[in-house]
PDB file of C-alpha atoms in Angstrom:
ATOM      1  CA  MET O   1      46.091  -6.977  52.964  1.00 37.00           C
ATOM      2  CA  ASP O   2      48.421  -4.185  51.617  1.00 44.00           C
ATOM      3  CA  ILE O   3      46.422  -1.880  49.377  1.00 47.00           C
ATOM      4  CA  GLU O   4      48.146   0.750  47.276  1.00 53.00           C
ATOM      5  CA  ASN O   5      45.928   3.884  47.023  1.00 45.00           C
ATOM      6  CA  LYS O   6      48.437   6.518  45.704  1.00 52.00           C
ATOM      7  CA  LYS O   7      47.607   5.891  41.990  1.00 79.00           C
ATOM      8  CA  TYR O   8      43.901   6.550  42.548  1.00 92.00           C
ATOM      9  CA  LYS O   9      42.529   9.934  42.570  1.00 96.00           C
ATOM     10  CA  THR O  10      39.420  10.757  44.620  1.00 97.00           C
ATOM     11  CA  LEU O  11      36.176  11.644  42.854  1.00 98.00           C
ATOM     12  CA  VAL O  12      33.004  12.884  44.603  1.00 98.00           C
ATOM     13  CA  LEU O  13      29.876  11.950  42.559  1.00 98.00           C
ATOM     14  CA  ALA O  14      26.635  13.825  43.192  1.00 97.00           C
ATOM     15  CA  LEU O  15      23.707  11.836  41.879  1.00 93.00           C
ATOM     16  CA  GLY O  16      20.585  13.899  40.780  1.00 79.00           C
ATOM     17  CA  GLY O  17      17.243  12.514  41.799  1.00 67.00           C
ATOM     18  CA  ASN O  18      16.639  11.303  38.174  1.00 66.00           C
ATOM     19  CA  ALA O  19      19.415   8.722  38.875  1.00 76.00           C
ATOM     20  CA  LEU O  20      17.226   7.078  41.529  1.00 84.00           C
ATOM     21  CA  LEU O  21      13.730   7.847  40.377  1.00 79.00           C
ATOM     22  CA  GLN O  22      12.349   9.346  37.146  1.00 77.00           C
ATOM     23  CA  ARG O  23       9.822  12.202  37.597  1.00 72.00           C
ATOM     24  CA  ASN O  24       6.270  10.947  38.069  1.00 74.00           C
ATOM     25  CA  GLU O  25       7.630   7.381  38.475  1.00 84.00           C
ATOM     26  CA  VAL O  26       6.042   5.306  41.227  1.00 87.00           C
ATOM     27  CA  LEU O  27       8.376   5.288  44.229  1.00 86.00           C
ATOM     28  CA  SER O  28       8.505   1.551  44.450  1.00 91.00           C
ATOM     29  CA  ALA O  29      11.593  -0.485  45.603  1.00 92.00           C
ATOM     30  CA  ASP O  30      11.594  -2.143  42.142  1.00 94.00           C
ATOM     31  CA  ASN O  31      11.789   1.144  40.221  1.00 93.00           C
ATOM     32  CA  GLN O  32      14.488   2.493  42.376  1.00 93.00           C
ATOM     33  CA  TYR O  33      16.566  -0.787  41.990  1.00 94.00           C
ATOM     34  CA  LYS O  34      16.065  -0.561  38.273  1.00 93.00           C
ATOM     35  CA  ASN O  35      17.534   2.951  38.149  1.00 92.00           C
ATOM     36  CA  ILE O  36      20.287   2.296  40.642  1.00 94.00           C
ATOM     37  CA  ALA O  37      21.387  -0.643  38.372  1.00 94.00           C
ATOM     38  CA  ALA O  38      22.404   1.943  35.770  1.00 93.00           C
ATOM     39  CA  VAL O  39      24.390   3.933  38.454  1.00 95.00           C
ATOM     40  CA  ALA O  40      26.155   0.762  39.387  1.00 96.00           C
ATOM     41  CA  LYS O  41      27.517   0.145  35.886  1.00 95.00           C
ATOM     42  CA  VAL O  42      28.726   3.671  35.722  1.00 95.00           C
ATOM     43  CA  VAL O  43      30.505   3.631  39.093  1.00 97.00           C
ATOM     44  CA  LYS O  44      32.205   0.276  38.190  1.00 97.00           C
ATOM     45  CA  VAL O  45      33.887   1.922  35.139  1.00 96.00           C
ATOM     46  CA  LEU O  46      34.883   5.132  37.317  1.00 97.00           C
ATOM     47  CA  SER O  47      36.240   2.894  40.153  1.00 96.00           C
ATOM     48  CA  GLU O  48      38.950   1.619  37.905  1.00 95.00           C
ATOM     49  CA  ASP O  49      40.663   4.958  37.949  1.00 94.00           C
ATOM     50  CA  TYR O  50      39.198   6.695  41.083  1.00 97.00           C
ATOM     51  CA  ASN O  51      38.419   6.273  44.657  1.00 97.00           C
ATOM     52  CA  VAL O  52      34.655   7.087  44.358  1.00 98.00           C
ATOM     53  CA  VAL O  53      32.465   8.819  46.839  1.00 98.00           C
ATOM     54  CA  ILE O  54      28.706   8.830  46.122  1.00 98.00           C
ATOM     55  CA  VAL O  55      26.327  11.576  47.418  1.00 98.00           C
ATOM     56  CA  HIS O  56      22.677  11.096  46.429  1.00 96.00           C
ATOM     57  CA  GLY O  57      19.429  13.216  46.693  1.00 91.00           C
ATOM     58  CA  ASN O  58      16.423  12.106  48.772  1.00 91.00           C
ATOM     59  CA  GLY O  59      13.625  14.674  47.838  1.00 87.00           C
ATOM     60  CA  PRO O  60      11.017  11.974  46.725  1.00 86.00           C
ATOM     61  CA  GLN O  61      11.972   9.504  49.340  1.00 90.00           C
ATOM     62  CA  VAL O  62      12.046  11.834  52.393  1.00 91.00           C
ATOM     63  CA  GLY O  63       8.617  13.188  51.210  1.00 88.00           C
ATOM     64  CA  LEU O  64       7.300   9.690  50.974  1.00 89.00           C
ATOM     65  CA  LEU O  65       8.398   8.834  54.536  1.00 92.00           C
ATOM     66  CA  SER O  66       6.786  11.970  55.745  1.00 92.00           C
ATOM     67  CA  LEU O  67       3.500  10.971  54.319  1.00 90.00           C
ATOM     68  CA  GLN O  68       3.694   7.520  55.740  1.00 92.00           C
ATOM     69  CA  ASN O  69       4.473   8.971  59.181  1.00 90.00           C
ATOM     70  CA  LEU O  70       1.468  11.253  58.947  1.00 89.00           C
ATOM     71  CA  ALA O  71      -0.742   8.411  57.893  1.00 89.00           C
ATOM     72  CA  TYR O  72      -0.266   6.557  61.228  1.00 88.00           C
ATOM     73  CA  GLU O  73      -1.907   8.968  63.506  1.00 87.00           C
ATOM     74  CA  GLU O  74      -1.490   6.961  66.852  1.00 92.00           C
ATOM     75  CA  THR O  75       2.235   7.953  66.899  1.00 91.00           C
ATOM     76  CA  PRO O  76       3.472  11.545  66.540  1.00 90.00           C
ATOM     77  CA  ALA O  77       5.316  12.042  63.233  1.00 89.00           C
ATOM     78  CA  TYR O  78       9.042  11.856  63.278  1.00 93.00           C
ATOM     79  CA  PRO O  79      11.090  15.035  62.574  1.00 93.00           C
ATOM     80  CA  LEU O  80      12.767  15.602  59.206  1.00 94.00           C
ATOM     81  CA  ASP O  81      16.388  14.943  60.428  1.00 96.00           C
ATOM     82  CA  ILE O  82      15.363  11.484  61.462  1.00 97.00           C
ATOM     83  CA  LEU O  83      13.473  10.954  58.203  1.00 96.00           C
ATOM     84  CA  VAL O  84      16.713  11.992  56.305  1.00 96.00           C
ATOM     85  CA  ALA O  85      18.588   9.433  58.389  1.00 97.00           C
ATOM     86  CA  GLU O  86      16.159   6.875  57.378  1.00 96.00           C
ATOM     87  CA  THR O  87      16.642   7.628  53.666  1.00 95.00           C
ATOM     88  CA  GLN O  88      20.270   7.438  54.030  1.00 96.00           C
ATOM     89  CA  GLY O  89      19.891   3.894  55.504  1.00 96.00           C
ATOM     90  CA  MET O  90      17.327   2.857  52.847  1.00 95.00           C
ATOM     91  CA  LEU O  91      19.155   4.259  49.818  1.00 95.00           C
ATOM     92  CA  GLY O  92      22.623   3.467  51.091  1.00 96.00           C
ATOM     93  CA  TYR O  93      21.574  -0.164  51.460  1.00 97.00           C
ATOM     94  CA  MET O  94      19.985  -0.216  48.018  1.00 96.00           C
ATOM     95  CA  ILE O  95      23.014   1.400  46.340  1.00 96.00           C
ATOM     96  CA  THR O  96      25.416  -0.957  48.250  1.00 97.00           C
ATOM     97  CA  GLN O  97      23.513  -4.001  47.145  1.00 96.00           C
ATOM     98  CA  SER O  98      23.410  -2.950  43.486  1.00 96.00           C
ATOM     99  CA  LEU O  99      27.084  -1.945  43.379  1.00 97.00           C
ATOM    100  CA  GLY O 100      28.090  -5.106  44.986  1.00 95.00           C
ATOM    101  CA  GLN O 101      26.581  -7.153  42.185  1.00 95.00           C
ATOM    102  CA  GLU O 102      29.102  -5.658  39.671  1.00 96.00           C
ATOM    103  CA  GLN O 103      31.963  -8.081  39.133  1.00 94.00           C
ATOM    104  CA  GLY O 104      35.331  -6.430  40.027  1.00 93.00           C
ATOM    105  CA  MET O 105      33.739  -3.625  42.100  1.00 97.00           C
ATOM    106  CA  PRO O 106      35.824  -2.464  45.160  1.00 97.00           C
ATOM    107  CA  PRO O 107      34.139  -3.040  48.568  1.00 97.00           C
ATOM    108  CA  VAL O 108      31.215  -0.593  49.064  1.00 98.00           C
ATOM    109  CA  SER O 109      30.277   0.926  52.432  1.00 98.00           C
ATOM    110  CA  SER O 110      27.498   3.305  53.420  1.00 98.00           C
ATOM    111  CA  VAL O 111      28.232   6.058  56.068  1.00 98.00           C
ATOM    112  CA  LEU O 112      25.393   7.531  58.105  1.00 97.00           C
ATOM    113  CA  THR O 113      26.541  11.242  57.840  1.00 98.00           C
ATOM    114  CA  ARG O 114      25.732  14.245  60.007  1.00 98.00           C
ATOM    115  CA  VAL O 115      26.218  17.743  58.448  1.00 98.00           C
ATOM    116  CA  LEU O 116      26.423  20.876  60.564  1.00 98.00           C
ATOM    117  CA  VAL O 117      24.123  23.823  59.725  1.00 98.00           C
ATOM    118  CA  ASP O 118      23.614  27.168  61.218  1.00 97.00           C
ATOM    119  CA  THR O 119      20.304  27.787  63.221  1.00 95.00           C
ATOM    120  CA  ASN O 120      20.377  31.407  61.934  1.00 96.00           C
ATOM    121  CA  ASP O 121      20.319  30.425  58.324  1.00 97.00           C
ATOM    122  CA  ALA O 122      17.848  32.429  56.416  1.00 96.00           C
ATOM    123  CA  ALA O 123      16.558  29.183  54.753  1.00 96.00           C
ATOM    124  CA  PHE O 124      14.562  28.595  58.010  1.00 96.00           C
ATOM    125  CA  GLN O 125      12.458  31.616  57.307  1.00 95.00           C
ATOM    126  CA  ASP O 126      12.166  30.878  53.656  1.00 94.00           C
ATOM    127  CA  PRO O 127      11.710  27.304  52.739  1.00 95.00           C
ATOM    128  CA  THR O 128      12.745  26.297  49.283  1.00 90.00           C
ATOM    129  CA  LYS O 129      13.685  22.557  49.132  1.00 90.00           C
ATOM    130  CA  PHE O 130      11.126  20.437  47.258  1.00 89.00           C
ATOM    131  CA  ILE O 131      10.318  17.168  48.806  1.00 88.00           C
ATOM    132  CA  GLY O 132       7.676  14.445  48.115  1.00 84.00           C
ATOM    133  CA  PRO O 133       5.190  14.015  45.382  1.00 85.00           C
ATOM    134  CA  VAL O 134       3.552  16.642  42.979  1.00 87.00           C
ATOM    135  CA  TYR O 135       0.080  18.012  43.543  1.00 92.00           C
ATOM    136  CA  ASN O 136      -2.533  20.037  41.547  1.00 92.00           C
ATOM    137  CA  GLU O 137      -3.687  23.190  42.950  1.00 93.00           C
ATOM    138  CA  GLN O 138      -6.626  21.887  44.851  1.00 94.00           C
ATOM    139  CA  GLU O 139      -4.680  19.073  46.408  1.00 94.00           C
ATOM    140  CA  ALA O 140      -1.946  21.439  47.468  1.00 95.00           C
ATOM    141  CA  VAL O 141      -4.417  23.795  49.193  1.00 96.00           C
ATOM    142  CA  GLU O 142      -5.748  20.760  51.092  1.00 95.00           C
ATOM    143  CA  MET O 143      -2.372  19.482  52.169  1.00 93.00           C
ATOM    144  CA  ALA O 144      -1.280  22.794  53.332  1.00 95.00           C
ATOM    145  CA  GLN O 145      -4.510  23.196  55.447  1.00 95.00           C
ATOM    146  CA  ARG O 146      -4.328  19.716  56.911  1.00 91.00           C
ATOM    147  CA  TYR O 147      -0.603  19.662  57.685  1.00 90.00           C
ATOM    148  CA  GLY O 148       0.526  23.318  57.870  1.00 91.00           C
ATOM    149  CA  TRP O 149       2.969  22.748  54.942  1.00 94.00           C
ATOM    150  CA  THR O 150       4.479  25.529  52.919  1.00 95.00           C
ATOM    151  CA  MET O 151       3.704  24.790  49.203  1.00 96.00           C
ATOM    152  CA  LYS O 152       5.386  26.232  46.045  1.00 95.00           C
ATOM    153  CA  GLU O 153       5.176  25.805  42.318  1.00 92.00           C
ATOM    154  CA  ASP O 154       7.501  23.276  40.760  1.00 86.00           C
ATOM    155  CA  GLY O 155       7.138  23.723  37.085  1.00 81.00           C
ATOM    156  CA  LYS O 156       3.519  23.038  36.279  1.00 86.00           C
ATOM    157  CA  TYR O 157       2.831  21.277  39.478  1.00 89.00           C
ATOM    158  CA  ILE O 158       2.898  22.303  43.102  1.00 94.00           C
ATOM    159  CA  ARG O 159       5.128  20.623  45.916  1.00 93.00           C
ATOM    160  CA  ARG O 160       5.931  20.875  49.530  1.00 93.00           C
ATOM    161  CA  VAL O 161       9.005  22.918  50.375  1.00 95.00           C
ATOM    162  CA  VAL O 162      11.105  22.778  53.597  1.00 95.00           C
ATOM    163  CA  PRO O 163      14.107  24.644  54.821  1.00 96.00           C
ATOM    164  CA  SER O 164      17.373  23.930  53.059  1.00 95.00           C
ATOM    165  CA  PRO O 165      20.204  25.671  55.086  1.00 97.00           C
ATOM    166  CA  MET O 166      23.757  25.693  53.689  1.00 97.00           C
ATOM    167  CA  PRO O 167      26.051  22.926  54.891  1.00 98.00           C
ATOM    168  CA  LYS O 168      28.987  24.070  57.168  1.00 98.00           C
ATOM    169  CA  ARG O 169      30.897  20.986  58.063  1.00 98.00           C
ATOM    170  CA  ILE O 170      30.836  17.258  57.552  1.00 98.00           C
ATOM    171  CA  LEU O 171      30.986  15.820  61.055  1.00 98.00           C
ATOM    172  CA  ASP O 172      31.790  12.267  59.990  1.00 98.00           C
ATOM    173  CA  LEU O 173      34.630  13.006  57.812  1.00 98.00           C
ATOM    174  CA  ASP O 174      37.051  10.775  59.485  1.00 98.00           C
ATOM    175  CA  ALA O 175      35.046   7.638  58.969  1.00 98.00           C
ATOM    176  CA  ILE O 176      34.679   8.536  55.196  1.00 98.00           C
ATOM    177  CA  ASN O 177      38.463   9.101  54.885  1.00 97.00           C
ATOM    178  CA  ALA O 178      39.269   5.773  56.700  1.00 97.00           C
ATOM    179  CA  LEU O 179      37.197   3.824  54.274  1.00 98.00           C
ATOM    180  CA  LEU O 180      38.646   5.591  51.274  1.00 97.00           C
ATOM    181  CA  ASN O 181      42.073   4.733  52.615  1.00 95.00           C
ATOM    182  CA  MET O 182      40.969   1.049  52.443  1.00 96.00           C
ATOM    183  CA  ARG O 183      39.890   1.509  48.828  1.00 96.00           C
ATOM    184  CA  HIS O 184      36.141   1.337  49.489  1.00 98.00           C
ATOM    185  CA  VAL O 185      33.431   3.124  47.314  1.00 98.00           C
ATOM    186  CA  VAL O 186      31.789   5.188  49.964  1.00 98.00           C
ATOM    187  CA  VAL O 187      28.023   6.199  49.899  1.00 98.00           C
ATOM    188  CA  CYS O 188      27.617   9.038  52.291  1.00 98.00           C
ATOM    189  CA  ASN O 189      26.033  12.511  52.834  1.00 97.00           C
ATOM    190  CA  GLY O 190      22.775  11.058  51.509  1.00 95.00           C
ATOM    191  CA  GLY O 191      20.104  13.551  51.004  1.00 94.00           C
ATOM    192  CA  GLY O 192      22.746  16.252  51.735  1.00 96.00           C
ATOM    193  CA  GLY O 193      23.406  14.764  55.081  1.00 97.00           C
ATOM    194  CA  VAL O 194      21.320  14.592  58.466  1.00 98.00           C
ATOM    195  CA  PRO O 195      21.066  18.287  59.451  1.00 98.00           C
ATOM    196  CA  VAL O 196      22.363  19.113  62.999  1.00 98.00           C
ATOM    197  CA  VAL O 197      23.233  22.186  64.869  1.00 97.00           C
ATOM    198  CA  ASN O 198      25.853  22.716  67.513  1.00 96.00           C
ATOM    199  CA  ASN O 199      24.649  23.040  71.120  1.00 92.00           C
ATOM    200  CA  GLY O 200      28.048  23.659  72.576  1.00 86.00           C
ATOM    201  CA  ASP O 201      29.014  21.444  75.460  1.00 85.00           C
ATOM    202  CA  SER O 202      25.909  19.302  75.096  1.00 85.00           C
ATOM    203  CA  GLY O 203      26.810  18.202  71.521  1.00 92.00           C
ATOM    204  CA  PHE O 204      24.714  18.263  68.449  1.00 96.00           C
ATOM    205  CA  SER O 205      21.107  17.938  67.799  1.00 97.00           C
ATOM    206  CA  GLY O 206      18.907  17.427  64.743  1.00 97.00           C
ATOM    207  CA  ILE O 207      16.879  20.149  63.134  1.00 97.00           C
ATOM    208  CA  GLU O 208      13.891  20.248  60.676  1.00 94.00           C
ATOM    209  CA  ALA O 209      15.554  20.578  57.285  1.00 96.00           C
ATOM    210  CA  VAL O 210      16.722  18.920  54.142  1.00 95.00           C
ATOM    211  CA  ILE O 211      20.256  20.037  52.894  1.00 96.00           C
ATOM    212  CA  ASP O 212      20.804  20.407  49.169  1.00 94.00           C
ATOM    213  CA  LYS O 213      22.830  17.426  48.041  1.00 95.00           C
ATOM    214  CA  ASP O 214      24.888  19.455  45.513  1.00 95.00           C
ATOM    215  CA  PHE O 215      26.167  21.996  48.041  1.00 97.00           C
ATOM    216  CA  SER O 216      26.824  19.140  50.483  1.00 97.00           C
ATOM    217  CA  ALA O 217      28.718  17.117  47.859  1.00 98.00           C
ATOM    218  CA  ALA O 218      30.895  20.283  47.197  1.00 98.00           C
ATOM    219  CA  LEU O 219      31.616  20.889  50.641  1.00 98.00           C
ATOM    220  CA  LEU O 220      32.480  17.135  51.133  1.00 98.00           C
ATOM    221  CA  ALA O 221      34.745  17.378  48.033  1.00 98.00           C
ATOM    222  CA  SER O 222      36.520  20.278  49.534  1.00 97.00           C
ATOM    223  CA  GLU O 223      37.009  18.729  52.987  1.00 97.00           C
ATOM    224  CA  LEU O 224      38.214  15.379  51.516  1.00 97.00           C
ATOM    225  CA  ASN O 225      40.628  17.290  49.224  1.00 96.00           C
ATOM    226  CA  ALA O 226      39.072  15.412  46.349  1.00 97.00           C
ATOM    227  CA  ASP O 227      40.718  15.636  42.922  1.00 97.00           C
ATOM    228  CA  CYS O 228      37.380  16.468  41.250  1.00 97.00           C
ATOM    229  CA  LEU O 229      33.637  16.827  41.738  1.00 98.00           C
ATOM    230  CA  LEU O 230      31.221  15.316  39.183  1.00 98.00           C
ATOM    231  CA  VAL O 231      27.540  16.555  39.371  1.00 96.00           C
ATOM    232  CA  LEU O 232      25.149  14.342  37.366  1.00 93.00           C
ATOM    233  CA  THR O 233      21.830  15.692  36.332  1.00 89.00           C
ATOM    234  CA  ASP O 234      18.965  15.485  33.696  1.00 83.00           C
ATOM    235  CA  ALA O 235      20.937  17.836  31.229  1.00 86.00           C
ATOM    236  CA  ASP O 236      23.983  16.445  29.336  1.00 92.00           C
ATOM    237  CA  ALA O 237      25.824  19.831  29.887  1.00 94.00           C
ATOM    238  CA  VAL O 238      25.300  23.386  30.900  1.00 93.00           C
ATOM    239  CA  TYR O 239      23.775  25.287  27.818  1.00 92.00           C
ATOM    240  CA  GLN O 240      24.029  28.818  26.755  1.00 89.00           C
ATOM    241  CA  ASP O 241      20.676  30.230  25.626  1.00 86.00           C
ATOM    242  CA  TRP O 242      18.778  27.095  26.718  1.00 82.00           C
ATOM    243  CA  GLY O 243      15.457  26.597  25.115  1.00 80.00           C
ATOM    244  CA  THR O 244      16.151  28.956  22.186  1.00 87.00           C
ATOM    245  CA  PRO O 245      17.361  28.207  18.547  1.00 88.00           C
ATOM    246  CA  ASN O 246      20.724  29.500  19.577  1.00 89.00           C
ATOM    247  CA  GLN O 247      21.275  27.115  22.436  1.00 91.00           C
ATOM    248  CA  ARG O 248      24.677  25.457  22.624  1.00 93.00           C
ATOM    249  CA  ALA O 249      26.488  23.240  25.164  1.00 92.00           C
ATOM    250  CA  LEU O 250      29.399  24.756  27.083  1.00 94.00           C
ATOM    251  CA  ARG O 251      32.200  22.265  27.264  1.00 95.00           C
ATOM    252  CA  ASP O 252      34.918  24.169  29.031  1.00 96.00           C
ATOM    253  CA  VAL O 253      34.428  27.227  31.124  1.00 96.00           C
ATOM    254  CA  THR O 254      35.944  29.075  34.025  1.00 97.00           C
ATOM    255  CA  ALA O 255      34.196  29.434  37.356  1.00 97.00           C
ATOM    256  CA  GLN O 256      33.834  33.101  36.566  1.00 96.00           C
ATOM    257  CA  GLU O 257      32.189  32.388  33.194  1.00 95.00           C
ATOM    258  CA  LEU O 258      29.673  30.081  34.910  1.00 95.00           C
ATOM    259  CA  LYS O 259      28.486  32.691  37.372  1.00 94.00           C
ATOM    260  CA  PRO O 260      25.602  33.965  35.183  1.00 91.00           C
ATOM    261  CA  PHE O 261      24.146  30.486  35.473  1.00 89.00           C
ATOM    262  CA  ALA O 262      24.264  30.459  39.265  1.00 87.00           C
ATOM    263  CA  ILE O 263      20.900  31.878  39.790  1.00 79.00           C
ATOM    264  CA  ALA O 264      18.665  30.839  42.674  1.00 63.00           C
ATOM    265  CA  ASP O 265      15.798  29.548  40.487  1.00 60.00           C
ATOM    266  CA  GLY O 266      15.876  26.776  37.926  1.00 60.00           C
ATOM    267  CA  SER O 267      17.336  23.362  38.447  1.00 70.00           C
ATOM    268  CA  MET O 268      20.889  24.369  37.173  1.00 84.00           C
ATOM    269  CA  GLY O 269      21.355  27.391  39.527  1.00 88.00           C
ATOM    270  CA  PRO O 270      22.102  25.373  42.793  1.00 88.00           C
ATOM    271  CA  LYS O 271      24.402  23.062  40.721  1.00 92.00           C
ATOM    272  CA  ALA O 272      26.383  25.966  39.274  1.00 94.00           C
ATOM    273  CA  GLN O 273      26.689  27.651  42.632  1.00 95.00           C
ATOM    274  CA  ALA O 274      27.896  24.434  44.145  1.00 96.00           C
ATOM    275  CA  VAL O 275      30.497  23.680  41.641  1.00 97.00           C
ATOM    276  CA  ILE O 276      31.777  27.344  41.506  1.00 97.00           C
ATOM    277  CA  GLY O 277      32.289  27.248  45.204  1.00 96.00           C
ATOM    278  CA  TYR O 278      34.260  23.927  44.990  1.00 97.00           C
ATOM    279  CA  VAL O 279      36.398  25.031  42.169  1.00 98.00           C
ATOM    280  CA  GLU O 280      37.263  28.386  43.712  1.00 97.00           C
ATOM    281  CA  LYS O 281      37.993  26.905  47.106  1.00 96.00           C
ATOM    282  CA  SER O 282      40.055  23.860  45.938  1.00 96.00           C
ATOM    283  CA  GLY O 283      41.554  24.874  42.699  1.00 97.00           C
ATOM    284  CA  ASN O 284      40.389  21.581  41.276  1.00 97.00           C
ATOM    285  CA  PRO O 285      38.000  21.057  38.329  1.00 98.00           C
ATOM    286  CA  ALA O 286      34.382  20.138  38.371  1.00 98.00           C
ATOM    287  CA  TYR O 287      32.089  18.661  35.785  1.00 97.00           C
ATOM    288  CA  ILE O 288      28.259  18.666  35.171  1.00 96.00           C
ATOM    289  CA  GLY O 289      26.571  16.242  32.767  1.00 94.00           C
ATOM    290  CA  ALA O 290      24.330  13.238  32.383  1.00 93.00           C
ATOM    291  CA  LEU O 291      24.795   9.844  34.143  1.00 92.00           C
ATOM    292  CA  HIS O 292      25.382   7.814  31.065  1.00 92.00           C
ATOM    293  CA  ASP O 293      28.153  10.142  29.828  1.00 95.00           C
ATOM    294  CA  ALA O 294      30.091  10.064  33.218  1.00 95.00           C
ATOM    295  CA  ALA O 295      33.418   8.538  31.979  1.00 94.00           C
ATOM    296  CA  GLN O 296      33.398  10.629  28.814  1.00 96.00           C
ATOM    297  CA  ILE O 297      32.663  13.787  30.851  1.00 96.00           C
ATOM    298  CA  LEU O 298      35.789  13.251  32.936  1.00 95.00           C
ATOM    299  CA  LYS O 299      37.822  12.890  29.714  1.00 93.00           C
ATOM    300  CA  GLY O 300      36.441  16.235  28.461  1.00 91.00           C
ATOM    301  CA  GLU O 301      34.533  14.622  25.630  1.00 94.00           C
ATOM    302  CA  LYS O 302      31.041  15.385  26.869  1.00 96.00           C
ATOM    303  CA  GLY O 303      29.263  17.482  29.615  1.00 96.00           C
ATOM    304  CA  THR O 304      30.720  20.767  31.009  1.00 96.00           C
ATOM    305  CA  LYS O 305      34.212  21.172  32.643  1.00 97.00           C
ATOM    306  CA  ILE O 306      34.495  24.057  35.300  1.00 98.00           C
ATOM    307  CA  HIS O 307      37.912  25.225  36.317  1.00 97.00           C
ATOM    308  CA  LEU O 308      39.687  28.217  37.577  1.00 97.00           C
TER     309      LEU O 308
END
C-alpha cells in the first residue's frame, strides 16, 4: 500500500507518570488501563495531523517489579536495566492495546529501545531518580537497611532513588524511523530507554539506572528531526510565581526566558531543562501542559510554548 507521509509532521509526546497512574493509586492493571484510555483518545486526535511518537515514564512500574523480584528470594534479583526492559514490554503492550481500540487510529507499534549512557556520569555517585512506592520515615529506614537502597524525600513522603544518567544516543533509532515512515504510531524509549554502556568491540551492556523520560524524549525528538516536542504533566502550563497570589501561566516564552525554571529540584525543573535543550538544538518549538489540553496546546491556546 502506497502511503503518503509528507503532509504529516512528527510529534514526540512525553507522557508524565500521572498519565499512566495517579499518585497513591494502586498499581493494578485495571487502574493503568483506565488512565491509558484517556491517553488513547488524545493520541487519536493528534494522529490526524501528526506522526506520533510516544515516550512514557516508568517510575512506579519499575519500582514494583524491583519489589516483586526481591520478594522471591530463591532467585537473585534482576538488574534495573532488565526491569526497565520489562516495563517497556508491559506498558508498550497496554498502550498498544488501548490505542488500537480507537476507531481510525493508525497502526500502533512498540519498540524495545536501548539508550546509550556514560559510565562516568556523575549520576552514578548521586542517585536522584525516584522509583517505586512512597514510604513513611520508619518504613524508609527499614527498606534502606534491608536492601541497601538510597532513600530521599519526595514531598512529604520518602522514596527510593536510583542513578539517572543523561541519555547520549538512541540505539534503535532506525527501527523507530522505519515505523514512522509506514505511518505507525510508535511507542518507544519507555522509562527513558533501557540504559546501556559501550564496551567497544564487545558491544553494549546494561547498567543499573533509570533514565529520565523527558531528557530521553528530547534527545529522541532531536535525533528524529521531529517538528515539535510535547511534554505532558500534572500542571496545565509553566507558571510564574507558582503558589503565590501573583501566579500566572506563561503561554509563550523563549528558551532563554525559561532557563530560570530549569532548576534541579522540583518536578518542573527537569522538564524545563529537557525542552530548552531540544529547542536550542533543533530550532523547533516545544510545549508543556496537561494531557486533556494536548490539541489546544499545539494550537497555542493552552499550555506553554517554548521557542528560540
